[in-house]
mmCIF file of C-alpha atoms in Angstrom:
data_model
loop_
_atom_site.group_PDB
_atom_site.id
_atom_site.type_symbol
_atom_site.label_atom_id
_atom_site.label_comp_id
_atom_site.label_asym_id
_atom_site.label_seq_id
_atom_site.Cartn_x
_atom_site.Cartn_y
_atom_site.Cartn_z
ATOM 1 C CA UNK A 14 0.000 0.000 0.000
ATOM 2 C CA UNK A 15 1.586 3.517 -1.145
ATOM 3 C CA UNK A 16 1.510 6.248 1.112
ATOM 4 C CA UNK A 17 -1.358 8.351 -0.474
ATOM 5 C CA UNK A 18 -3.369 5.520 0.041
ATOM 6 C CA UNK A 19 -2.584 4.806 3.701
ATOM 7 C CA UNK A 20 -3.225 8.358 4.797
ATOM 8 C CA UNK A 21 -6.427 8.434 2.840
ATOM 9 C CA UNK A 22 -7.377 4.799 4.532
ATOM 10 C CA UNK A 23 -6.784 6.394 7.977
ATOM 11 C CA UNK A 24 -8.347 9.513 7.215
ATOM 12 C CA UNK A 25 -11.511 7.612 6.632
ATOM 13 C CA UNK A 26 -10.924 6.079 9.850
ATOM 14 C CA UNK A 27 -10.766 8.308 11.622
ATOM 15 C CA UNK A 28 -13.694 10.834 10.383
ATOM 16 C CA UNK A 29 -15.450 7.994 11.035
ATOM 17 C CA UNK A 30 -14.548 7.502 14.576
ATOM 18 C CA UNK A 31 -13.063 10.557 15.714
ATOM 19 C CA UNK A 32 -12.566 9.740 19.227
ATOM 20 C CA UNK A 33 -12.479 5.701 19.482
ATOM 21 C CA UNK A 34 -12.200 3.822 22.364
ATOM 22 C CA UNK A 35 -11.646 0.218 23.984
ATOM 23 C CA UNK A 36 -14.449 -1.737 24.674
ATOM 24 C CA UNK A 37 -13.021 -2.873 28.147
ATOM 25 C CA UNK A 38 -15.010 -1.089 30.826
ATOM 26 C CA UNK A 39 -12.610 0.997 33.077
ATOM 27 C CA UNK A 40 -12.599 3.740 35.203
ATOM 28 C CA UNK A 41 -8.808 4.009 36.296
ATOM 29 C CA UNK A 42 -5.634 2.395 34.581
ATOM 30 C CA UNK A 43 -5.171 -0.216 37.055
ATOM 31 C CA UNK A 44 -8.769 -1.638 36.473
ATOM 32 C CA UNK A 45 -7.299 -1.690 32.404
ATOM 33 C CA UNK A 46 -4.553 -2.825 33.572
ATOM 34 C CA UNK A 47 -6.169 -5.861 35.054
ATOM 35 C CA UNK A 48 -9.499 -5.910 32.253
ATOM 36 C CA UNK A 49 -6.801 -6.176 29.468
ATOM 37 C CA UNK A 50 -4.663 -9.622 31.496
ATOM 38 C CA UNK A 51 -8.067 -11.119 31.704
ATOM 39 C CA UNK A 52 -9.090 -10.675 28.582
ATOM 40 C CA UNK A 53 -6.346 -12.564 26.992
ATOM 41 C CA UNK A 54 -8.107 -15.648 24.661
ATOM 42 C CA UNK A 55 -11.538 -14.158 25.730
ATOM 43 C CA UNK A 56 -14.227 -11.925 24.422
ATOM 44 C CA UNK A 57 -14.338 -8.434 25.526
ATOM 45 C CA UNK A 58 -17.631 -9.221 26.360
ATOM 46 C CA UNK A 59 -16.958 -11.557 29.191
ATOM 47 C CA UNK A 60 -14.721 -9.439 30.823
ATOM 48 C CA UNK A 61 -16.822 -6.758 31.335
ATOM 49 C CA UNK A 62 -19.641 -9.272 32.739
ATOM 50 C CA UNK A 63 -17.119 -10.072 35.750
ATOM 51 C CA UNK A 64 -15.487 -7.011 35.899
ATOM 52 C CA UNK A 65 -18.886 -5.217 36.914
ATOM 53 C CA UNK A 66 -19.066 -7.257 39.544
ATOM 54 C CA UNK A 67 -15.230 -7.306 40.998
ATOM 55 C CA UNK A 68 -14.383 -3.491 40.542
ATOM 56 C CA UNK A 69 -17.163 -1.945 42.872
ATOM 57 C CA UNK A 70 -15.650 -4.848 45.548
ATOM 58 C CA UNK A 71 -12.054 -4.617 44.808
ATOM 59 C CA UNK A 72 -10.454 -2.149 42.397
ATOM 60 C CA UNK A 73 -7.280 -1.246 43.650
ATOM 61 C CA UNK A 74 -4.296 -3.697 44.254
ATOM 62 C CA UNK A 75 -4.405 -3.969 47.711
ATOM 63 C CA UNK A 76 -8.013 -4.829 47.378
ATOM 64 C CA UNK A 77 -7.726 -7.301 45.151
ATOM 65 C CA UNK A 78 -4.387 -8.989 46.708
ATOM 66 C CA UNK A 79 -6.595 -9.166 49.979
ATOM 67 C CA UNK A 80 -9.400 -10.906 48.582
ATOM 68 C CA UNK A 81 -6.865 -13.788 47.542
ATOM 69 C CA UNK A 82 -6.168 -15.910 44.921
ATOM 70 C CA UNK A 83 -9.311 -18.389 45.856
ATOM 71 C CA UNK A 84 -11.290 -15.143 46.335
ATOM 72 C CA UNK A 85 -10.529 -13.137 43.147
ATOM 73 C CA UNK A 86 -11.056 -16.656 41.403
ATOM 74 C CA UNK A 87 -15.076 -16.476 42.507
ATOM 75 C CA UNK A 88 -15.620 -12.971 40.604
ATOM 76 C CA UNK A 89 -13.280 -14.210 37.223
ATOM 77 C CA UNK A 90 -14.503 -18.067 37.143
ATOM 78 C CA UNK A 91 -16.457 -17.244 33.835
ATOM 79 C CA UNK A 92 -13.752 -16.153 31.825
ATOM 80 C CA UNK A 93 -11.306 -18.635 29.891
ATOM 81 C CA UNK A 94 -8.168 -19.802 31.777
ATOM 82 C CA UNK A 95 -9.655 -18.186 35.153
ATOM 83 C CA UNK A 96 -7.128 -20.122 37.244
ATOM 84 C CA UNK A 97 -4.077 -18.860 35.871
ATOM 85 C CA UNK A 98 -5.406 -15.200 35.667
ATOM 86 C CA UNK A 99 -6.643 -14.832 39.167
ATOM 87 C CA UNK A 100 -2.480 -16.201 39.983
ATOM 88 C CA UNK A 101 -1.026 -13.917 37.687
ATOM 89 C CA UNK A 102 -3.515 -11.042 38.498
ATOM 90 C CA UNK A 103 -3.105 -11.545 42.464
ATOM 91 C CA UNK A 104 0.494 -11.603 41.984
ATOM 92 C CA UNK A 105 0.831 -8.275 39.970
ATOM 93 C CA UNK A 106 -1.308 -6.672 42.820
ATOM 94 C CA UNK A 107 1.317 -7.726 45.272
ATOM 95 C CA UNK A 108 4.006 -6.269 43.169
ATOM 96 C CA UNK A 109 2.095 -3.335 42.247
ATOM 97 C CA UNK A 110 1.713 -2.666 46.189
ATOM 98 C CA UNK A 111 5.325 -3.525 46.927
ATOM 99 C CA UNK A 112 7.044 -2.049 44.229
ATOM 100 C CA UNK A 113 5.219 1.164 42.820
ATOM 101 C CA UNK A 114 2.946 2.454 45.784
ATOM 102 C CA UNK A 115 0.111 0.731 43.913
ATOM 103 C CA UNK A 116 0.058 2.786 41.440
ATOM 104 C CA UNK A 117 0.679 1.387 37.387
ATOM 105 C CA UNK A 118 4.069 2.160 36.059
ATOM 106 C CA UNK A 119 4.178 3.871 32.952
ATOM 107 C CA UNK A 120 6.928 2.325 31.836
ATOM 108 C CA UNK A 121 7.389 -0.765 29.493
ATOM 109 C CA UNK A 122 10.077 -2.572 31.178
ATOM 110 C CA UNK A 123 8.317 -2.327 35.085
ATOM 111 C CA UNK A 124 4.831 -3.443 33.240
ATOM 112 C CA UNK A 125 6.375 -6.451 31.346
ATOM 113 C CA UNK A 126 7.865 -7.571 34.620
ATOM 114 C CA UNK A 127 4.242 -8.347 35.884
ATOM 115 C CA UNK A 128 2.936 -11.558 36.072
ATOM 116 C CA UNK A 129 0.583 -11.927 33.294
ATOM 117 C CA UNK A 130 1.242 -9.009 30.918
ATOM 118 C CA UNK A 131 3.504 -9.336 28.070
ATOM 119 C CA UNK A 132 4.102 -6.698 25.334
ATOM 120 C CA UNK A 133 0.686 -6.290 23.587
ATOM 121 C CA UNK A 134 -1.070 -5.979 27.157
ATOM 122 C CA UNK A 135 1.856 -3.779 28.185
ATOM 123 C CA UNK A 136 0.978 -1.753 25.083
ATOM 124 C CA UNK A 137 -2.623 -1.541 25.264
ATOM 125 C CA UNK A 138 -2.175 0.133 28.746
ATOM 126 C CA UNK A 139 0.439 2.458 27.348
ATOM 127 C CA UNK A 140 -1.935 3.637 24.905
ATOM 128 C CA UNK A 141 -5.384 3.391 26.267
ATOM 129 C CA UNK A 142 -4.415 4.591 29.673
ATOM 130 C CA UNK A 143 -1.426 7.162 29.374
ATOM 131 C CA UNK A 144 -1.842 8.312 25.645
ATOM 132 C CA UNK A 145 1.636 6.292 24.178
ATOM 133 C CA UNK A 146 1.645 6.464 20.642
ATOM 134 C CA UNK A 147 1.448 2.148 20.934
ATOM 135 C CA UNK A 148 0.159 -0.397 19.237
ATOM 136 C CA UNK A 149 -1.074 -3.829 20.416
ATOM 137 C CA UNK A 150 -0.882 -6.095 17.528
ATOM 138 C CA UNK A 151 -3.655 -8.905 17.912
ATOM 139 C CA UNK A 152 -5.647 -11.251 15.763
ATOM 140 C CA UNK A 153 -7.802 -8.759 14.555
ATOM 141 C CA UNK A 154 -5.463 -5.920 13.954
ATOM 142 C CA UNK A 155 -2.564 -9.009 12.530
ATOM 143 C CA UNK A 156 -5.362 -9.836 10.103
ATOM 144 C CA UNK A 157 -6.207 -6.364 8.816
ATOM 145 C CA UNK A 158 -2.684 -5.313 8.388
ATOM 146 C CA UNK A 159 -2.025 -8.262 6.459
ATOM 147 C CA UNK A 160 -4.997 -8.977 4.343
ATOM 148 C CA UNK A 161 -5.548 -4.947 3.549
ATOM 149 C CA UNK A 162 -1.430 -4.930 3.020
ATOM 150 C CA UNK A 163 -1.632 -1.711 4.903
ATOM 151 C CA UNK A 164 1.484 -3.485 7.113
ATOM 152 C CA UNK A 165 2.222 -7.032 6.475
ATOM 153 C CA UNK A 166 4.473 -9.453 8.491
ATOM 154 C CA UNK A 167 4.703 -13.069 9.189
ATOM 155 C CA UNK A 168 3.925 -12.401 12.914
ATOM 156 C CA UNK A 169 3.015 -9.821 15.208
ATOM 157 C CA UNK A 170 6.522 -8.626 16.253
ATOM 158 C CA UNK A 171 6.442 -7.720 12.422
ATOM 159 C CA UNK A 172 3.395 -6.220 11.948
ATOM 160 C CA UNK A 173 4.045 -3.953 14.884
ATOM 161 C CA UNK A 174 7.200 -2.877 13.920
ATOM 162 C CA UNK A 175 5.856 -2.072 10.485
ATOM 163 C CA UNK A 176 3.174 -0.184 11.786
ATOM 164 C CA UNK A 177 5.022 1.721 13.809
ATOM 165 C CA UNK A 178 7.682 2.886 10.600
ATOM 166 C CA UNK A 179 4.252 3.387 8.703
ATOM 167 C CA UNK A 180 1.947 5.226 10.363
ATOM 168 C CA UNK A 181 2.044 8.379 10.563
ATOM 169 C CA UNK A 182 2.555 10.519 13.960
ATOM 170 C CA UNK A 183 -1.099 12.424 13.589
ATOM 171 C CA UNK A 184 -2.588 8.696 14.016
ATOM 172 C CA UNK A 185 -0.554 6.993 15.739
ATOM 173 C CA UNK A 186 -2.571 6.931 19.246
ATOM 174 C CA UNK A 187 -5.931 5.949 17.749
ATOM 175 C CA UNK A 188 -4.930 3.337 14.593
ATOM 176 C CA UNK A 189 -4.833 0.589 17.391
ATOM 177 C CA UNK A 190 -8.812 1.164 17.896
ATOM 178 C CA UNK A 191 -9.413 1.635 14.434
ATOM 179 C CA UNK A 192 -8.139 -1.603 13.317
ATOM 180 C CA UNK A 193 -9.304 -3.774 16.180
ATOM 181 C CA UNK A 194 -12.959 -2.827 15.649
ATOM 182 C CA UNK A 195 -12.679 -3.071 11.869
ATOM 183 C CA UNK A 196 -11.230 -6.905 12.554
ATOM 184 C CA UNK A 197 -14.091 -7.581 14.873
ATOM 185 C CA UNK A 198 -16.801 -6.112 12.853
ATOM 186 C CA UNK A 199 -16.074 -5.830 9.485
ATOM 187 C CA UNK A 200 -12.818 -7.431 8.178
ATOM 188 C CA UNK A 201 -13.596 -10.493 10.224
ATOM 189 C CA UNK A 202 -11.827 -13.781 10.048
ATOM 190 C CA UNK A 203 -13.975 -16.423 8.164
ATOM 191 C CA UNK A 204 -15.944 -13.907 5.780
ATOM 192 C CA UNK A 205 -14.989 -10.598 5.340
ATOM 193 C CA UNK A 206 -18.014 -7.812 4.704
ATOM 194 C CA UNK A 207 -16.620 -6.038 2.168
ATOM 195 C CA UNK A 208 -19.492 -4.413 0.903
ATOM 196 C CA UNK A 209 -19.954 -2.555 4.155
ATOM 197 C CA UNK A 210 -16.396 -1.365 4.675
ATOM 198 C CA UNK A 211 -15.670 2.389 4.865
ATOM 199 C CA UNK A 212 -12.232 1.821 3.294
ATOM 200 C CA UNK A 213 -13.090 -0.770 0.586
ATOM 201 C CA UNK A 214 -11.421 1.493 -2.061
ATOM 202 C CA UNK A 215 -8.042 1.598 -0.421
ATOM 203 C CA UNK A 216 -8.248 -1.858 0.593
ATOM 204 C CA UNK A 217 -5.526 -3.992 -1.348
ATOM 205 C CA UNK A 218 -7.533 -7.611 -0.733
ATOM 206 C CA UNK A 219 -7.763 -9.397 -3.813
ATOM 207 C CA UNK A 220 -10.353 -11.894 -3.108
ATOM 208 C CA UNK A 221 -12.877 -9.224 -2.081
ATOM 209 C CA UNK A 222 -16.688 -11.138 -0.636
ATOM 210 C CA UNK A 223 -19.826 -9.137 -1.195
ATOM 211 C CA UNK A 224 -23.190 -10.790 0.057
ATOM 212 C CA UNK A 225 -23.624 -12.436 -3.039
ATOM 213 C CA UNK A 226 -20.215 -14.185 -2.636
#
């Protein structure tokens, strides 16, 4: 994808959706913090279903780390992989308490060192939370990069750092959004709806599907 066509792409993006947002429910960056670990191999959906019920009993990290492990496992038991979240999330509470006055670093290297969050977490809290001109690379926003060519890579280390050399500065902060909702909606996985997409014309996917596909 050239460069008049990329800006032109995001442009439509973002006139579209001006002011996007995650659909994690959050009111403070360590309640992202925590939405965006559990959320890993589940639906945004479910996350917010137990999260409405954990954050008015525990949002902080010393609330959480004192409802224990068992404890924090009773709010989260709907979600995928509950056991090893509720360990990694109690665990990052106790570090978070310990380490940084219970407050969430904004720094890479102190929020990889958390149990539970890798880079793309890391980076979604980065972004969503403090503004950092990041981008998580997931399976929707691996997908669009690839199959719209606006950044294509074999994996997601790739597709970041293309991204990242690509997009330009004025987008930056929101392109994350953009392309996550236009994976989950739109350019979805099995059959894309092409005929509905706002950038269809810059789109580079050769084996376009329109309802009559």
């Amino acid at each position: 994808m050239n460069k008049e066509k990329r800006q032109r792409m995001l442009e439509i993006l973002r006139d579209d959706n001006p002011h996007p947002e995650t659909e994690l429910e959050f009111t403070s960056p360590f309640e992202l913090l925590v939405a965006v670990t559990l959320s890993a191999q589940a639906t945004d959906v479910s996350v917010n279903k137990a999260t409405r019920k954990l954050f008015p009993v525990a949002n902080t990290p010393q609330a959480i780390f004192d409802l224990g492990e068992d404890g924090l496992k009773e709010y989260i038991k709907t979600i995928g992989l509950f056991n090893s979240k509720a360990a990694n999330v109690h665990k990052a509470c106790k570090m978070l308490v310990e380490l940084h006055n219970s407050e969430v670093p904004q720094n890479r290297e102190a929020l990889e060192a958390l149990p539970g969050v890798g880079r793309k977490t890391a980076n979604v809290v980065l972004n969503t939370a403090f503004g950092w001109p990041t981008i998580a690379v997931d399976t929707h926003i691996f997908r669009v990069s690839n199959r719209t060519k606006l950044a294509m890579g074999k994996n997601v280390d790739k597709v970041e750092e293309k991204l990242l050399k690509v997009i330009p500065k004025e987008f930056m902060v929101d392109v994350h959004h953009w392309l996550i909702l236009l994976g989950r909606y739109t350019c979805i996985a099995r059959k894309p709806r092409c005929g509905s997409c706002i950038i269809e014309e810059q789109c580079e996917f050769k084996d376009k599907v329109y309802p009559e596909d």
